[in-house]
Amino acid sequence: MRIGLIGTGRIGTFHARTLTAEPEVSELLVTDVDTARAGEVAAELGATLVPSPGELLTRGLDAVVIASATSSHAGLIQAAAGHGVPVFCEKPIALDLPGTADALRTVEQAGILLQIGFMRRFDAGYAAARAAVRSGSLGRLHTVRAATSDPAPPPAAYIPLSGGLYRDCLVHDFDALRWVTGREVVSVYAAGSDAGPEMFREAGDVDTAAVLLTLDDGVLCTATATRVNGAGYDVRMEVAGEKDQIAVGLDARTPITSVEPAAEASQGTPWPGFLERFAPAYESELSAFVRAVKGEAPNPCDGYEALAALRIAEACEVSRREGRPVAVADVT
């Protein structure tokens, strides 16, 4: 297979290495607005450097991976659809619902495969939680708690372009909640705090957020996120039922210390960030994409999954702004 890669930043470079190691990939072609950076990646991995995305899509590709700036995703998806090229795209498709819907219409009309990069679906812990829910071993669920905590804020220039904490960060938790429980979120009540670094207030964003979500079967969920968790990178989910409860992301590397006298001190080093924590999941999602392109497996995360998660994030923005519960179905 000849696969193109658009974007050679941190995650794009990781994807480039994964694709180079993939047995089914015979040639990798890369491009980036930063041609020097793309050239370095191409030289390191023996990939073919292409001057622009437009030219890349004319090279007879079997598929393309989009890992460029968020603002470019929708246009690149539509361009790939115009060439009939299957797409893997990092989330989000777009930062708003109309832009996402427009891109999905183009994909549907072209009849191409579009897989979205919600990597937690490929993490062993989240997969085990999903299996436990479906097996019935937890009994009727009553509570789900999700948390994402970054050890340090992103660069100040990124914040105004990110879409905000709900769309950029918590959207992963929203997708994981839907995927693990198999249920839909019907309402949210969100709050946020900008009491941290000044750059969040300047961008109209928050550095910490909390959401109460109600599922369509009445299960209550909480999702929290922060950009300023100095203890380390911390991503967890707790799923509690009438029979049992389980936790994802709770191990020796979890950056939390128990102050109970009988508790043992943690011996692990916290994960430095998302790429290290979810490296196997990132590799697995691209392997799944290759299989889907070859027709050997179904699409594990199509664009409508991204639309559903973004709608929840949009509802959270409305809720935070207006200080009230918001029905997800009312957000269009």
XYZ file of C-alpha atoms in Angstrom:
332
model
C 0.000 0.000 0.000
C 1.058 3.570 -0.754
C -0.034 5.804 2.107
C 0.265 9.562 2.365
C 0.769 11.482 5.616
C -0.196 15.133 5.957
C 1.410 16.753 9.007
C 4.741 15.862 10.592
C 4.422 17.429 14.022
C 4.702 15.331 17.151
C 1.769 13.002 16.507
C 2.366 13.013 12.745
C 5.955 11.904 13.220
C 4.791 9.139 15.550
C 2.297 8.009 12.891
C 5.036 8.128 10.258
C 7.174 5.722 12.270
C 4.188 3.440 12.851
C 3.303 3.364 9.157
C 6.899 2.725 8.137
C 6.924 -0.339 10.385
C 3.563 -1.576 9.053
C 4.211 -4.632 6.781
C 1.397 -3.708 4.403
C 2.817 -0.241 3.674
C 5.202 -0.325 0.721
C 5.714 3.439 0.443
C 5.057 6.378 2.735
C 4.717 9.861 1.246
C 4.820 12.847 3.600
C 4.061 16.550 3.415
C 3.799 19.464 5.824
C 3.545 23.251 5.651
C 6.933 23.122 7.393
C 8.816 21.536 4.499
C 12.083 21.372 6.426
C 10.457 19.363 9.206
C 8.768 17.056 6.698
C 12.094 16.621 4.921
C 13.767 15.542 8.150
C 11.068 12.926 8.784
C 11.285 11.689 5.195
C 15.064 11.391 5.411
C 14.935 9.564 8.731
C 12.372 7.011 7.599
C 13.119 6.670 3.907
C 9.781 8.219 2.983
C 9.011 10.291 -0.105
C 8.770 14.051 0.456
C 5.936 15.777 -1.425
C 5.654 19.593 -1.610
C 1.955 19.967 -0.766
C -1.214 18.091 0.239
C -2.741 18.882 -3.134
C 0.086 17.156 -4.954
C 0.174 14.323 -2.446
C -3.430 13.427 -3.252
C -2.606 13.077 -6.967
C 0.068 10.435 -6.346
C -2.225 7.397 -6.618
C -2.499 6.785 -2.907
C -4.274 3.833 -1.337
C -5.012 5.936 1.761
C -4.035 9.129 3.558
C -3.441 9.964 7.223
C -4.239 13.536 8.305
C -2.307 14.797 11.320
C -2.078 18.471 10.413
C -3.425 21.537 12.219
C -7.018 21.203 13.397
C -8.262 24.023 11.177
C -7.167 22.115 8.062
C -8.889 18.794 8.779
C -12.271 19.337 7.141
C -10.832 20.760 3.940
C -8.281 17.974 3.630
C -10.924 15.304 4.252
C -13.058 16.815 1.497
C -10.068 17.036 -0.847
C -9.226 13.376 -0.238
C -12.856 12.447 -0.838
C -12.663 14.256 -4.171
C -9.820 11.927 -5.149
C -11.563 8.844 -3.760
C -8.833 8.292 -1.156
C -9.703 6.617 2.185
C -8.845 8.815 5.182
C -7.622 8.436 8.724
C -7.922 11.790 10.500
C -6.957 12.877 13.972
C -9.880 14.355 15.875
C -11.675 16.638 15.343
C -13.114 16.754 11.850
C -13.902 20.431 12.495
C -14.354 22.656 15.525
C -18.049 23.235 14.877
C -21.059 21.085 14.047
C -21.858 22.631 10.612
C -18.280 22.163 9.420
C -18.279 18.579 10.646
C -21.615 17.832 8.967
C -20.442 19.342 5.669
C -17.332 17.159 5.639
C -19.368 14.054 6.460
C -21.760 14.760 3.586
C -18.815 14.940 1.201
C -17.423 11.674 2.557
C -20.789 9.965 2.201
C -21.283 11.214 -1.357
C -17.804 10.027 -2.331
C -18.317 6.666 -0.651
C -14.878 6.651 0.971
C -13.814 5.276 4.334
C -13.180 7.875 7.050
C -11.732 6.714 10.372
C -11.334 9.194 13.233
C -8.469 8.995 15.725
C -10.124 8.367 19.073
C -7.212 6.259 20.279
C -8.720 5.310 23.664
C -10.926 2.811 21.823
C -7.712 0.867 21.150
C -6.325 1.039 24.683
C -6.299 -2.295 26.542
C -7.817 -0.825 29.696
C -10.739 0.905 27.998
C -11.371 -2.205 25.884
C -11.470 -4.336 29.032
C -13.936 -1.931 30.653
C -16.173 -2.102 27.591
C -16.068 -5.902 27.673
C -16.910 -5.935 31.388
C -19.965 -3.732 30.838
C -21.208 -5.947 28.044
C -20.599 -9.176 29.976
C -22.906 -8.043 32.772
C -20.274 -8.744 35.430
C -20.679 -5.254 36.904
C -24.440 -5.515 37.129
C -26.595 -2.503 36.394
C -24.340 0.530 36.087
C -25.082 3.461 38.346
C -22.005 5.697 38.090
C -19.136 6.371 35.683
C -16.299 8.743 36.512
C -13.834 9.941 33.851
C -10.829 12.199 34.296
C -8.131 13.646 32.060
C -5.336 15.697 33.631
C -2.425 17.164 31.699
C 0.789 17.822 33.648
C 1.390 21.223 32.028
C -0.499 23.599 29.717
C 0.071 23.555 25.965
C 1.864 26.499 24.314
C -0.074 29.769 24.614
C -0.381 30.042 20.828
C -2.214 26.703 20.692
C -5.016 27.584 23.105
C -7.039 29.960 20.868
C -6.817 27.391 18.037
C -7.711 24.334 20.112
C -11.464 24.820 20.320
C -11.338 24.925 24.110
C -10.982 22.356 26.859
C -14.289 20.580 26.147
C -13.712 20.173 22.394
C -9.975 19.556 22.511
C -9.485 17.459 25.639
C -12.728 16.243 27.214
C -14.051 15.139 23.821
C -11.901 12.004 24.295
C -13.727 11.268 27.550
C -17.096 11.876 25.897
C -16.264 9.393 23.147
C -14.956 6.882 25.691
C -18.134 7.192 27.780
C -20.281 6.374 24.754
C -18.007 3.563 23.592
C -17.531 1.859 26.956
C -21.158 2.055 28.112
C -22.841 1.661 24.718
C -25.262 4.433 25.693
C -25.921 7.997 24.539
C -25.483 11.167 26.571
C -28.818 12.986 26.775
C -27.941 15.992 28.960
C -24.963 17.823 30.449
C -24.324 20.364 33.174
C -20.856 21.881 32.824
C -18.689 24.287 34.787
C -15.210 25.621 34.187
C -12.502 27.587 35.964
C -9.977 29.983 34.440
C -8.224 30.684 37.740
C -4.918 29.284 36.457
C -2.516 30.814 33.937
C -3.535 34.137 32.390
C -3.292 32.779 28.840
C -6.523 30.817 29.316
C -8.478 33.936 30.281
C -6.966 35.798 27.341
C -8.192 33.059 24.998
C -11.660 32.868 26.586
C -10.948 29.289 27.622
C -10.761 27.466 30.964
C -7.874 25.475 32.390
C -10.090 23.178 34.498
C -13.577 21.806 33.840
C -16.156 19.460 35.338
C -19.263 17.996 33.733
C -22.220 15.995 35.016
C -23.601 13.868 32.186
C -26.805 11.808 32.187
C -27.011 8.781 29.904
C -30.156 7.626 28.144
C -30.626 4.820 30.690
C -30.292 7.146 33.663
C -26.668 6.359 34.533
C -24.890 9.385 35.993
C -21.383 10.235 34.785
C -18.836 12.824 35.733
C -15.977 13.989 33.530
C -13.246 16.312 34.716
C -10.204 17.770 32.993
C -7.376 20.125 33.800
C -4.329 21.506 32.026
C -2.381 22.097 35.256
C -1.906 18.749 37.030
C 1.680 19.078 38.198
C 1.753 15.542 39.619
C 1.796 14.107 36.099
C -0.342 12.923 33.201
C -3.429 11.194 34.559
C -6.205 9.613 32.493
C -8.681 7.345 34.257
C -12.186 5.958 34.127
C -14.086 4.264 36.928
C -17.143 2.205 36.037
C -19.368 1.256 38.983
C -22.290 -1.154 38.992
C -24.511 -2.896 41.515
C -22.257 -5.973 41.523
C -18.742 -4.623 41.059
C -16.656 -1.645 39.990
C -13.499 -1.373 37.896
C -10.940 1.289 37.025
C -9.037 2.108 33.844
C -5.653 3.812 34.191
C -5.044 2.894 37.811
C -1.581 1.379 38.157
C 1.909 2.076 39.470
C 2.265 5.053 37.103
C -0.916 6.820 38.225
C 0.217 10.159 39.696
C -1.783 10.029 42.902
C -0.603 9.369 46.450
C -2.730 7.800 49.145
C -2.358 9.372 52.587
C -3.841 6.368 54.337
C -1.370 4.990 56.913
C -1.493 1.442 55.568
C -1.178 2.386 51.904
C 1.996 1.537 50.018
C 3.866 4.368 48.329
C 3.754 4.334 44.536
C 6.993 3.127 42.957
C 6.192 4.110 39.375
C 7.140 7.170 37.341
C 4.110 9.056 35.994
C 3.559 9.149 32.256
C 4.995 12.389 30.831
C 2.133 12.838 28.384
C -0.546 11.392 26.129
C 1.768 10.064 23.447
C 3.728 7.902 25.856
C 0.630 6.723 27.763
C -1.287 5.754 24.641
C 1.544 4.733 22.299
C 0.276 1.139 21.838
C -3.243 2.447 21.185
C -1.993 4.860 18.518
C -0.173 1.996 16.816
C -3.230 -0.272 16.999
C -5.613 2.285 15.500
C -3.426 2.689 12.408
C -3.140 -1.074 12.021
C -6.937 -1.212 12.197
C -7.125 1.522 9.555
C -4.909 -0.453 7.198
C -7.105 -3.535 7.664
C -10.250 -1.495 7.083
C -8.845 0.006 3.878
C -8.020 -3.495 2.662
C -11.578 -4.614 3.431
C -10.429 -7.064 6.066
C -12.222 -5.372 8.974
C -15.013 -2.829 9.519
C -14.322 0.827 10.211
C -13.795 0.967 14.015
C -14.588 4.695 14.429
C -16.347 6.538 11.626
C -17.022 10.247 11.300
C -20.455 10.070 12.895
C -18.821 8.937 16.135
C -16.791 12.146 16.047
C -19.947 14.157 15.378
C -21.653 12.627 18.426
C -18.721 13.409 20.727
C -18.448 16.964 19.390
C -22.165 17.551 19.975
C -21.651 16.673 23.650
C -18.716 19.099 23.825
C -20.838 21.818 22.198
C -23.581 21.207 24.761
C -20.973 21.640 27.507
C -19.899 24.994 26.085
C -23.507 26.189 26.096
C -24.007 24.886 29.623
C -20.865 26.580 30.959
C -21.706 29.854 29.263
C -25.329 29.940 30.374
C -24.999 28.169 33.727
C -27.751 25.619 33.126
C -28.323 21.969 32.156
C -28.438 21.455 28.374
C -30.081 18.654 26.401
C -27.632 17.329 23.831
C -30.421 16.905 21.262
C -31.065 20.664 21.402
C -27.554 21.498 20.182
C -27.393 21.825 16.399
